[in-house]
Amino acid sequence: MIWNPDKECMSREEMRTLQGKRLHKMVDYVYHNVPFYRHKLQALGILPDDITTIDDIRKLPFTTKQDLRDNYPFGLQAAPMSEIIRVHASTGTTGKPTIVGYTRHDIGVWSECMTRCLSAYGVTRDDIFSVAYGYGLFTGGLGAHYGVENLGAAVVPASTGNSEKHCRLICDLGITGIACTPSYALYLAETMERLGIKREDIHLRIGAFGAEPWTENMRHEIESRLGLKAYNLYGLSEIMGPCVSYECSEQHYSHINEDHFFPEIINPDTLKPLPMGETGELVFTTLTKEGMPLLRYRTKDLCSLTDEPCPCGRTSVRMTPIVGRSDDMLIIRGINVFPSQVESVILSTEEFAPRYLLVVDRVNNLDTLQVQVEVRPEYFRGADFDTLAPLEALEKKLEKKLKSVLSISAKVQLKAPGTIERSQGKSKFVIDKRHIK
Ligand code: ADP
Ligand code: ZN
């Protein structure tokens, strides 16, 4: 169902007019309420009245994660503390977490946008929906929670941890929908298998997965193990939290809630905007946010945009899946490597489970890449000293495939099922020892 057809199905022209109006208001608001932006705009000789259409966005300065860190904790906040009703922090995947304050209006917009996502996945008031993102400073838990309540489905605030109890609840309550990280979804599937809960015992039909990059292969894996349809949910705390974009029933890229978050793609080196279809760094400007509005925030997430009409009827710009973060990209012996490339190779080989860890090191001035990966139980069974030979062949097979995709050689180390550490929130896929030394 389309939750808000007025906004989700606006003509492109109407949308751009609305975005232009909101951008003007936003620039005026930050000019008068955030000294950081006032100084930046003054330095560029820009006054709020110079911004009248959405195309004028290109005149505005960028904001980086470093700016947020430099102004920690509340330096970029526009609303007075008396108007702030909630504070979250980013996970801090890549360093010091950033702090975000929300006004009542912001929480309302967040809930509305999250409800649009859930509706697009097909969640209805009859669903029992479990939120298994972490509740707390992380935006995942409460963000998804408010959306489910707003839609009117029954929310089960499972959070992370207590996985066995959660699996039993999924079974006993007949839970039909779930939101969590894709890796936690697999962990739940493993836990259910361990507990002897079968697919016929559960009624999950919809999954809203995000907070970390995942591949099509991972989608198939989750869908077949949990018996549900897996949808992408994207967001980041600096801009709002989960709700920024979502897949519809077409499952072909994610619709952006563009009336609130204006997307651009830039070349991260030259900072020049790139046309639709070209891959680069995703940049968002908040168009309605009161607590901590941001102009042209550089997400470091890499993807491309399309404004082609979607058969679902929504007219919003869609973003492709995130290939990785620009700061996730590893440069190994001068070659760019994304963990997602390794994941695709691993999951296209039936003997491997989607559990892996990349260990990068530098030995005698030469970068090395080791890929640790779990072998699926059915292929590992009996892997004792007598039967190591097949495993060795498996190692070689993966090394060959990796070499052809990555253009550099990697050393594969096979691991027994269940031996790579599980995460309940965002997974850690890389250990770069070059930075530790
Ligand atoms: P942190 O940047 O500290 O991890 P957040 O907890 O706000 O902070 O996480 C936001 C980031 O998580 C995004 O910028 C993106 O890199 C990643 N992310 C969120 N949803 C998705 C998704 N559906 N696909 C890929 N990456 C995602
Ligand atoms: Zn669509």
CSV table of N, CA, C and O in Angstrom, one decimal, residues 266-384:
chain,number,residue,atom,x,y,z
A,266,ILE,N,27.8,12.9,-5.7
A,266,ILE,CA,29.0,13.8,-6.1
A,266,ILE,C,30.2,12.9,-6.4
A,266,ILE,O,30.3,11.7,-5.8
A,267,ASN,N,31.1,13.4,-7.1
A,267,ASN,CA,32.4,12.7,-7.2
A,267,ASN,C,33.2,13.1,-5.9
A,267,ASN,O,33.4,14.3,-5.7
A,268,PRO,N,33.5,12.1,-5.1
A,268,PRO,CA,34.1,12.4,-3.8
A,268,PRO,C,35.5,13.1,-3.9
A,268,PRO,O,35.9,13.8,-2.9
A,269,ASP,N,36.1,13.1,-5.0
A,269,ASP,CA,37.4,13.8,-5.2
A,269,ASP,C,37.2,15.2,-5.6
A,269,ASP,O,37.8,16.1,-5.1
A,270,THR,N,36.4,15.4,-6.6
A,270,THR,CA,36.3,16.8,-7.2
A,270,THR,C,35.1,17.5,-6.5
A,270,THR,O,35.0,18.7,-6.7
A,271,LEU,N,34.2,16.8,-5.8
A,271,LEU,CA,33.0,17.3,-5.2
A,271,LEU,C,32.0,17.8,-6.2
A,271,LEU,O,31.0,18.5,-5.9
A,272,LYS,N,32.2,17.5,-7.5
A,272,LYS,CA,31.2,17.9,-8.5
A,272,LYS,C,30.0,17.0,-8.6
A,272,LYS,O,30.2,15.8,-8.5
A,273,PRO,N,28.8,17.5,-8.7
A,273,PRO,CA,27.6,16.7,-8.8
A,273,PRO,C,27.7,15.8,-10.0
A,273,PRO,O,28.2,16.2,-11.1
A,274,LEU,N,27.2,14.5,-9.9
A,274,LEU,CA,27.2,13.6,-11.0
A,274,LEU,C,25.8,13.4,-11.5
A,274,LEU,O,24.9,13.5,-10.7
A,275,PRO,N,25.6,13.1,-12.8
A,275,PRO,CA,24.3,12.9,-13.3
A,275,PRO,C,23.7,11.6,-12.8
A,275,PRO,O,24.4,10.7,-12.3
A,276,MET,N,22.3,11.4,-13.0
A,276,MET,CA,21.6,10.2,-12.6
A,276,MET,C,22.4,9.0,-13.3
A,276,MET,O,22.8,9.1,-14.4
A,277,GLY,N,22.4,7.9,-12.5
A,277,GLY,CA,23.0,6.7,-13.1
A,277,GLY,C,24.5,6.5,-12.8
A,277,GLY,O,25.0,5.4,-13.0
A,278,GLU,N,25.2,7.6,-12.4
A,278,GLU,CA,26.6,7.5,-12.2
A,278,GLU,C,26.9,7.3,-10.7
A,278,GLU,O,26.2,7.9,-9.8
A,279,THR,N,27.8,6.4,-10.4
A,279,THR,CA,28.1,6.0,-9.0
A,279,THR,C,29.0,7.0,-8.4
A,279,THR,O,30.0,7.4,-9.0
A,280,GLY,N,28.7,7.4,-7.2
A,280,GLY,CA,29.6,8.4,-6.4
A,280,GLY,C,29.1,8.4,-5.0
A,280,GLY,O,28.4,7.5,-4.5
A,281,GLU,N,29.5,9.5,-4.3
A,281,GLU,CA,29.1,9.6,-2.9
A,281,GLU,C,27.7,10.2,-2.8
A,281,GLU,O,27.4,11.3,-3.4
A,282,LEU,N,26.9,9.6,-1.9
A,282,LEU,CA,25.6,10.1,-1.7
A,282,LEU,C,25.6,11.3,-0.7
A,282,LEU,O,26.3,11.2,0.4
A,283,VAL,N,24.9,12.3,-1.0
A,283,VAL,CA,24.9,13.5,-0.2
A,283,VAL,C,23.4,13.8,0.1
A,283,VAL,O,22.6,13.8,-0.8
A,284,PHE,N,23.1,14.2,1.3
A,284,PHE,CA,21.7,14.5,1.7
A,284,PHE,C,21.6,15.9,2.3
A,284,PHE,O,22.4,16.3,3.1
A,285,THR,N,20.5,16.6,1.9
A,285,THR,CA,20.2,17.9,2.6
A,285,THR,C,18.8,17.6,3.2
A,285,THR,O,17.9,17.2,2.6
A,286,THR,N,18.7,17.9,4.5
A,286,THR,CA,17.4,17.8,5.2
A,286,THR,C,16.6,19.0,4.8
A,286,THR,O,17.0,20.1,4.8
A,287,LEU,N,15.3,18.7,4.4
A,287,LEU,CA,14.5,19.9,3.9
A,287,LEU,C,13.5,20.4,5.0
A,287,LEU,O,12.9,21.4,4.8
A,288,THR,N,13.3,19.6,6.0
A,288,THR,CA,12.3,19.9,7.0
A,288,THR,C,12.7,19.8,8.4
A,288,THR,O,12.0,20.0,9.4
A,289,LYS,N,14.0,19.4,8.6
A,289,LYS,CA,14.4,19.1,10.0
A,289,LYS,C,14.6,20.3,10.9
A,289,LYS,O,15.2,21.3,10.4
A,290,GLU,N,14.2,20.2,12.1
A,290,GLU,CA,14.3,21.3,13.0
A,290,GLU,C,15.5,21.2,14.0
A,290,GLU,O,16.2,22.1,14.3
A,291,GLY,N,15.7,20.0,14.5
A,291,GLY,CA,16.7,19.8,15.6
A,291,GLY,C,18.1,20.0,15.1
A,291,GLY,O,18.7,21.0,15.5
A,292,MET,N,18.5,19.2,14.2
A,292,MET,CA,19.9,19.3,13.6
A,292,MET,C,19.8,19.2,12.1
A,292,MET,O,20.1,18.2,11.5
A,293,PRO,N,19.3,20.3,11.4
A,293,PRO,CA,19.3,20.3,10.0
A,293,PRO,C,20.7,20.3,9.4
A,293,PRO,O,21.6,20.9,10.0
A,294,LEU,N,20.8,19.6,8.2
A,294,LEU,CA,22.2,19.6,7.6
A,294,LEU,C,22.1,19.9,6.2
A,294,LEU,O,21.2,19.5,5.4
A,295,LEU,N,23.0,20.7,5.7
A,295,LEU,CA,23.1,21.1,4.3
A,295,LEU,C,24.1,20.2,3.6
A,295,LEU,O,25.3,20.1,4.1
A,296,ARG,N,23.7,19.5,2.6
A,296,ARG,CA,24.7,18.7,1.7
A,296,ARG,C,25.6,17.9,2.6
A,296,ARG,O,26.8,18.0,2.5
A,297,TYR,N,25.0,17.0,3.4
A,297,TYR,CA,25.8,16.2,4.3
A,297,TYR,C,26.4,15.0,3.5
A,297,TYR,O,25.7,14.2,2.8
A,298,ARG,N,27.7,14.9,3.5
A,298,ARG,CA,28.4,13.8,2.8
A,298,ARG,C,28.4,12.5,3.6
A,298,ARG,O,29.0,12.4,4.6
A,299,THR,N,27.6,11.5,3.1
A,299,THR,CA,27.3,10.3,3.8
A,299,THR,C,28.5,9.4,3.8
A,299,THR,O,28.6,8.4,4.6
A,300,LYS,N,29.4,9.5,2.7
A,300,LYS,CA,30.4,8.6,2.5
A,300,LYS,C,29.9,7.2,1.9
A,300,LYS,O,30.7,6.3,1.6
A,301,ASP,N,28.6,7.1,1.8
A,301,ASP,CA,28.0,5.9,1.2
A,301,ASP,C,28.1,6.0,-0.4
A,301,ASP,O,27.8,7.1,-0.9
A,302,LEU,N,28.5,5.0,-1.0
A,302,LEU,CA,28.6,5.0,-2.5
A,302,LEU,C,27.4,4.3,-3.2
A,302,LEU,O,27.1,3.1,-2.8
A,303,CYS,N,26.8,5.0,-4.1
A,303,CYS,CA,25.7,4.4,-4.9
A,303,CYS,C,25.4,5.3,-6.0
A,303,CYS,O,26.1,6.3,-6.3
A,304,SER,N,24.3,5.0,-6.8
A,304,SER,CA,23.9,5.9,-7.8
A,304,SER,C,22.4,6.1,-7.7
A,304,SER,O,21.7,5.4,-6.9
A,305,LEU,N,21.8,7.1,-8.4
A,305,LEU,CA,20.4,7.4,-8.3
A,305,LEU,C,19.7,7.2,-9.7
A,305,LEU,O,20.4,7.3,-10.7
A,306,THR,N,18.4,7.0,-9.6
A,306,THR,CA,17.6,7.0,-10.9
A,306,THR,C,16.3,7.7,-10.6
A,306,THR,O,15.7,7.6,-9.6
A,307,ASP,N,15.9,8.5,-11.7
A,307,ASP,CA,14.6,9.1,-11.6
A,307,ASP,C,13.6,8.5,-12.5
A,307,ASP,O,12.5,9.1,-12.8
A,308,GLU,N,13.9,7.3,-13.0
A,308,GLU,CA,13.0,6.7,-14.0
A,308,GLU,C,11.7,6.2,-13.2
A,308,GLU,O,11.8,5.8,-12.0
A,309,PRO,N,10.6,6.3,-13.8
A,309,PRO,CA,9.3,5.9,-13.1
A,309,PRO,C,9.4,4.5,-12.7
A,309,PRO,O,9.9,3.6,-13.3
A,310,CYS,N,8.8,4.2,-11.5
A,310,CYS,CA,8.8,2.9,-11.0
A,310,CYS,C,7.4,2.3,-11.2
A,310,CYS,O,6.4,3.0,-11.0
A,311,PRO,N,7.3,1.0,-11.6
A,311,PRO,CA,5.9,0.5,-11.9
A,311,PRO,C,5.0,0.5,-10.6
A,311,PRO,O,3.8,0.4,-10.8
A,312,CYS,N,5.5,0.7,-9.4
A,312,CYS,CA,4.7,0.7,-8.3
A,312,CYS,C,3.8,2.0,-8.2
A,312,CYS,O,2.9,2.0,-7.4
A,313,GLY,N,4.2,3.0,-9.0
A,313,GLY,CA,3.4,4.2,-9.0
A,313,GLY,C,4.0,5.4,-8.2
A,313,GLY,O,3.7,6.5,-8.3
A,314,ARG,N,5.0,5.0,-7.4
A,314,ARG,CA,5.7,6.1,-6.6
A,314,ARG,C,6.6,6.8,-7.6
A,314,ARG,O,7.2,6.2,-8.6
A,315,THR,N,6.8,8.1,-7.4
A,315,THR,CA,7.6,8.9,-8.4
A,315,THR,C,8.9,9.3,-7.9
A,315,THR,O,9.7,10.0,-8.6
A,316,SER,N,9.2,9.0,-6.6
A,316,SER,CA,10.4,9.5,-6.0
A,316,SER,C,11.7,8.9,-6.6
A,316,SER,O,11.7,7.8,-7.2
A,317,VAL,N,12.8,9.7,-6.5
A,317,VAL,CA,14.1,9.2,-7.0
A,317,VAL,C,14.5,8.0,-6.2
A,317,VAL,O,14.2,7.9,-5.0
A,318,ARG,N,15.1,7.0,-6.8
A,318,ARG,CA,15.5,5.8,-6.1
A,318,ARG,C,17.0,5.7,-6.1
A,318,ARG,O,17.7,6.2,-7.0
A,319,MET,N,17.5,5.1,-5.0
A,319,MET,CA,19.0,4.9,-4.9
A,319,MET,C,19.3,3.4,-5.1
A,319,MET,O,18.5,2.5,-4.6
A,320,THR,N,20.4,3.1,-5.7
A,320,THR,CA,20.8,1.7,-5.8
A,320,THR,C,21.4,1.2,-4.5
A,320,THR,O,21.6,2.0,-3.6
A,321,PRO,N,21.5,-0.1,-4.3
A,321,PRO,CA,22.1,-0.5,-3.0
A,321,PRO,C,23.5,0.1,-2.8
A,321,PRO,O,24.2,0.4,-3.8
A,322,ILE,N,23.8,0.3,-1.5
A,322,ILE,CA,25.1,0.9,-1.2
A,322,ILE,C,26.2,-0.1,-1.5
A,322,ILE,O,26.2,-1.3,-1.1
A,323,VAL,N,27.2,0.3,-2.4
A,323,VAL,CA,28.3,-0.6,-2.7
A,323,VAL,C,29.2,-0.7,-1.5
A,323,VAL,O,29.9,-1.7,-1.3
A,324,GLY,N,29.3,0.3,-0.8
A,324,GLY,CA,30.2,0.4,0.4
A,324,GLY,C,30.3,1.8,0.8
A,324,GLY,O,29.8,2.7,0.2
A,325,ARG,N,31.1,2.0,1.8
A,325,ARG,CA,31.4,3.4,2.2
A,325,ARG,C,32.7,3.8,1.6
A,325,ARG,O,33.6,2.9,1.5
A,326,SER,N,32.9,5.0,1.3
A,326,SER,CA,34.1,5.4,0.7
A,326,SER,C,35.3,5.1,1.7
A,326,SER,O,36.4,4.8,1.3
A,327,ASP,N,34.9,5.2,3.0
A,327,ASP,CA,36.0,4.8,3.9
A,327,ASP,C,36.0,3.4,4.3
A,327,ASP,O,36.8,2.9,5.1
A,328,ASP,N,35.2,2.6,3.7
A,328,ASP,CA,35.2,1.1,3.8
A,328,ASP,C,36.1,0.5,2.8
A,328,ASP,O,36.5,-0.7,2.9
A,329,MET,N,36.3,1.3,1.7
A,329,MET,CA,37.0,0.7,0.6
A,329,MET,C,38.5,0.5,1.0
A,329,MET,O,39.1,1.4,1.6
A,330,LEU,N,38.9,-0.7,0.7
A,330,LEU,CA,40.3,-1.0,1.1
A,330,LEU,C,41.2,-0.8,-0.1
A,330,LEU,O,40.8,-1.1,-1.2
A,331,ILE,N,42.3,-0.2,0.1
A,331,ILE,CA,43.3,-0.2,-1.0
A,331,ILE,C,44.4,-1.2,-0.7
A,331,ILE,O,45.1,-1.0,0.2
A,332,ILE,N,44.3,-2.3,-1.5
A,332,ILE,CA,45.3,-3.3,-1.2
A,332,ILE,C,46.2,-3.4,-2.4
A,332,ILE,O,45.7,-3.7,-3.6
A,333,ARG,N,47.5,-3.2,-2.2
A,333,ARG,CA,48.4,-3.2,-3.3
A,333,ARG,C,47.9,-2.3,-4.5
A,333,ARG,O,48.0,-2.6,-5.6
A,334,GLY,N,47.4,-1.2,-4.1
A,334,GLY,CA,47.0,-0.2,-5.1
A,334,GLY,C,45.6,-0.5,-5.7
A,334,GLY,O,45.1,0.3,-6.5
A,335,ILE,N,45.0,-1.6,-5.4
A,335,ILE,CA,43.7,-1.9,-6.0
A,335,ILE,C,42.6,-1.7,-5.0
A,335,ILE,O,42.7,-2.0,-3.8
A,336,ASN,N,41.5,-1.1,-5.5
A,336,ASN,CA,40.3,-0.9,-4.7
A,336,ASN,C,39.6,-2.2,-4.4
A,336,ASN,O,39.2,-2.8,-5.4
A,337,VAL,N,39.3,-2.5,-3.2
A,337,VAL,CA,38.6,-3.7,-2.9
A,337,VAL,C,37.4,-3.3,-1.9
A,337,VAL,O,37.7,-2.7,-0.9
A,338,PHE,N,36.2,-3.7,-2.2
A,338,PHE,CA,35.1,-3.5,-1.3
A,338,PHE,C,34.7,-4.9,-0.7
A,338,PHE,O,34.7,-5.9,-1.4
A,339,PRO,N,34.5,-4.9,0.7
A,339,PRO,CA,34.1,-6.1,1.3
A,339,PRO,C,32.9,-6.8,0.6
A,339,PRO,O,32.7,-8.0,0.5
A,340,SER,N,32.0,-5.9,0.0
A,340,SER,CA,30.8,-6.5,-0.7
A,340,SER,C,31.2,-7.3,-1.9
A,340,SER,O,30.4,-8.3,-2.2
A,341,GLN,N,32.3,-7.0,-2.5
A,341,GLN,CA,32.7,-7.8,-3.7
A,341,GLN,C,33.0,-9.2,-3.2
A,341,GLN,O,32.7,-10.2,-3.8
A,342,VAL,N,33.7,-9.3,-2.0
A,342,VAL,CA,34.1,-10.6,-1.5
A,342,VAL,C,32.9,-11.3,-1.1
A,342,VAL,O,32.8,-12.5,-1.4
A,343,GLU,N,31.9,-10.6,-0.5
A,343,GLU,CA,30.7,-11.3,-0.1
A,343,GLU,C,30.0,-11.9,-1.3
A,343,GLU,O,29.5,-13.1,-1.2
A,344,SER,N,29.9,-11.2,-2.4
A,344,SER,CA,29.2,-11.7,-3.5
A,344,SER,C,29.9,-13.0,-4.0
A,344,SER,O,29.2,-14.0,-4.4
A,345,VAL,N,31.2,-13.0,-4.0
A,345,VAL,CA,31.9,-14.2,-4.5
A,345,VAL,C,31.6,-15.4,-3.5
A,345,VAL,O,31.3,-16.5,-4.0
A,346,ILE,N,31.7,-15.1,-2.2
A,346,ILE,CA,31.5,-16.2,-1.3
A,346,ILE,C,30.1,-16.8,-1.4
A,346,ILE,O,29.9,-18.0,-1.4
A,347,LEU,N,29.1,-15.9,-1.5
A,347,LEU,CA,27.8,-16.4,-1.6
A,347,LEU,C,27.4,-17.0,-2.9
A,347,LEU,O,26.3,-17.6,-3.0
A,348,SER,N,28.2,-16.8,-3.9
A,348,SER,CA,27.8,-17.5,-5.2
A,348,SER,C,28.5,-18.8,-5.2
A,348,SER,O,28.4,-19.5,-6.2
A,349,THR,N,29.1,-19.2,-4.1
A,349,THR,CA,29.7,-20.6,-4.0
A,349,THR,C,28.9,-21.3,-3.0
A,349,THR,O,29.0,-20.9,-1.8
A,350,GLU,N,28.3,-22.4,-3.3
A,350,GLU,CA,27.3,-23.0,-2.4
A,350,GLU,C,27.9,-23.6,-1.1
A,350,GLU,O,27.2,-23.8,-0.1
A,351,GLU,N,29.2,-23.9,-1.2
A,351,GLU,CA,29.8,-24.5,0.0
A,351,GLU,C,30.0,-23.6,1.2
A,351,GLU,O,30.3,-24.0,2.3
A,352,PHE,N,29.9,-22.3,0.9
A,352,PHE,CA,30.2,-21.3,2.0
A,352,PHE,C,29.0,-20.6,2.6
A,352,PHE,O,28.0,-20.3,2.0
A,353,ALA,N,29.1,-20.4,3.9
A,353,ALA,CA,28.1,-19.7,4.7
A,353,ALA,C,28.4,-18.2,4.5
A,353,ALA,O,29.5,-17.8,4.3
A,354,PRO,N,27.4,-17.3,4.7
A,354,PRO,CA,27.7,-15.9,4.6
A,354,PRO,C,28.3,-15.3,5.8
A,354,PRO,O,27.9,-14.3,6.4
A,355,ARG,N,29.4,-15.9,6.3
A,355,ARG,CA,30.1,-15.5,7.4
A,355,ARG,C,31.6,-15.4,7.1
A,355,ARG,O,32.2,-16.4,6.7
A,356,TYR,N,32.1,-14.2,7.1
A,356,TYR,CA,33.5,-14.0,6.6
A,356,TYR,C,34.1,-12.9,7.3
A,356,TYR,O,33.5,-12.0,7.9
A,357,LEU,N,35.4,-12.8,7.2
A,357,LEU,CA,36.2,-11.7,7.8
A,357,LEU,C,37.4,-11.5,6.9
A,357,LEU,O,38.1,-12.4,6.5
A,358,LEU,N,37.6,-10.2,6.5
A,358,LEU,CA,38.8,-9.9,5.7
A,358,LEU,C,39.9,-9.4,6.7
A,358,LEU,O,39.6,-8.5,7.5
A,359,VAL,N,41.1,-10.0,6.6
A,359,VAL,CA,42.2,-9.5,7.4
A,359,VAL,C,43.2,-9.0,6.5
A,359,VAL,O,43.8,-9.7,5.7
A,360,VAL,N,43.5,-7.7,6.6
A,360,VAL,CA,44.5,-7.0,5.8
A,360,VAL,C,45.7,-6.7,6.6
A,360,VAL,O,45.6,-6.3,7.8
A,361,ASP,N,46.9,-7.0,6.0
A,361,ASP,CA,48.1,-6.8,6.8
A,361,ASP,C,49.2,-6.3,5.9
A,361,ASP,O,49.0,-6.2,4.6
A,362,ARG,N,50.3,-5.9,6.4
A,362,ARG,CA,51.4,-5.5,5.6
A,362,ARG,C,52.7,-6.3,6.1
A,362,ARG,O,53.1,-6.2,7.2
A,363,VAL,N,53.2,-7.2,5.2
A,363,VAL,CA,54.3,-8.0,5.5
A,363,VAL,C,55.4,-7.7,4.6
A,363,VAL,O,55.2,-7.8,3.4
A,364,ASN,N,56.6,-7.4,5.1
A,364,ASN,CA,57.7,-7.0,4.3
A,364,ASN,C,57.3,-5.9,3.2
A,364,ASN,O,57.6,-6.1,2.0
A,365,ASN,N,56.6,-4.9,3.7
A,365,ASN,CA,56.1,-3.8,2.8
A,365,ASN,C,55.1,-4.2,1.7
A,365,ASN,O,54.9,-3.4,0.8
A,366,LEU,N,54.6,-5.4,1.8
A,366,LEU,CA,53.6,-5.8,0.8
A,366,LEU,C,52.3,-6.1,1.5
A,366,LEU,O,52.2,-6.7,2.5
A,367,ASP,N,51.2,-5.5,1.0
A,367,ASP,CA,49.9,-5.7,1.5
A,367,ASP,C,49.5,-7.1,1.3
A,367,ASP,O,49.7,-7.7,0.2
A,368,THR,N,48.8,-7.7,2.4
A,368,THR,CA,48.3,-9.1,2.2
A,368,THR,C,46.8,-9.1,2.5
A,368,THR,O,46.4,-8.3,3.4
A,369,LEU,N,46.1,-9.9,1.9
A,369,LEU,CA,44.7,-10.1,2.2
A,369,LEU,C,44.4,-11.5,2.5
A,369,LEU,O,44.6,-12.4,1.7
A,370,GLN,N,43.8,-11.7,3.7
A,370,GLN,CA,43.4,-13.1,4.0
A,370,GLN,C,41.9,-13.0,4.2
A,370,GLN,O,41.3,-12.1,4.7
A,371,VAL,N,41.2,-14.0,3.6
A,371,VAL,CA,39.8,-14.1,3.7
A,371,VAL,C,39.4,-15.3,4.5
A,371,VAL,O,39.7,-16.5,4.1
A,372,GLN,N,38.9,-15.1,5.7
A,372,GLN,CA,38.4,-16.2,6.5
A,372,GLN,C,36.9,-16.4,6.2
A,372,GLN,O,36.2,-15.5,6.2
A,373,VAL,N,36.6,-17.7,6.0
A,373,VAL,CA,35.2,-17.9,5.7
A,373,VAL,C,34.7,-19.2,6.2
A,373,VAL,O,35.4,-20.2,6.3
A,374,GLU,N,33.4,-19.2,6.7
A,374,GLU,CA,32.9,-20.5,7.3
A,374,GLU,C,32.4,-21.4,6.2
A,374,GLU,O,31.7,-20.9,5.2
A,375,VAL,N,32.6,-22.7,6.3
A,375,VAL,CA,32.1,-23.7,5.4
A,375,VAL,C,30.8,-24.1,5.9
A,375,VAL,O,30.6,-24.2,7.1
A,376,ARG,N,29.8,-24.3,5.1
A,376,ARG,CA,28.5,-24.7,5.5
A,376,ARG,C,28.6,-26.1,6.2
A,376,ARG,O,29.3,-26.9,5.7
A,377,PRO,N,27.7,-26.3,7.2
A,377,PRO,CA,27.9,-27.6,8.0
A,377,PRO,C,27.8,-28.8,7.1
A,377,PRO,O,28.6,-29.8,7.3
A,378,GLU,N,26.9,-28.8,6.1
A,378,GLU,CA,26.8,-30.0,5.3
A,378,GLU,C,28.1,-30.3,4.5
A,378,GLU,O,28.3,-31.5,4.1
A,379,TYR,N,28.9,-29.3,4.2
A,379,TYR,CA,30.1,-29.5,3.5
A,379,TYR,C,31.3,-29.8,4.5
A,379,TYR,O,32.4,-30.2,4.1
A,380,PHE,N,31.1,-29.4,5.7
A,380,PHE,CA,32.2,-29.5,6.7
A,380,PHE,C,32.2,-30.8,7.4
A,380,PHE,O,33.2,-31.3,7.8
A,381,ARG,N,31.0,-31.4,7.4
A,381,ARG,CA,30.9,-32.7,8.1
A,381,ARG,C,32.0,-33.7,7.8
A,381,ARG,O,32.4,-33.8,6.6
A,382,GLY,N,32.6,-34.2,8.8
A,382,GLY,CA,33.6,-35.2,8.6
A,382,GLY,C,34.9,-34.6,8.1
A,382,GLY,O,35.8,-35.3,7.6
A,383,ALA,N,35.1,-33.3,8.3
A,383,ALA,CA,36.3,-32.7,7.8
A,383,ALA,C,37.4,-33.0,8.8
A,383,ALA,O,37.9,-32.1,9.5
A,384,ASP,N,37.8,-34.2,9.0
A,384,ASP,CA,38.9,-34.5,9.9
A,384,ASP,C,40.2,-34.7,9.1
A,384,ASP,O,40.2,-34.4,7.9
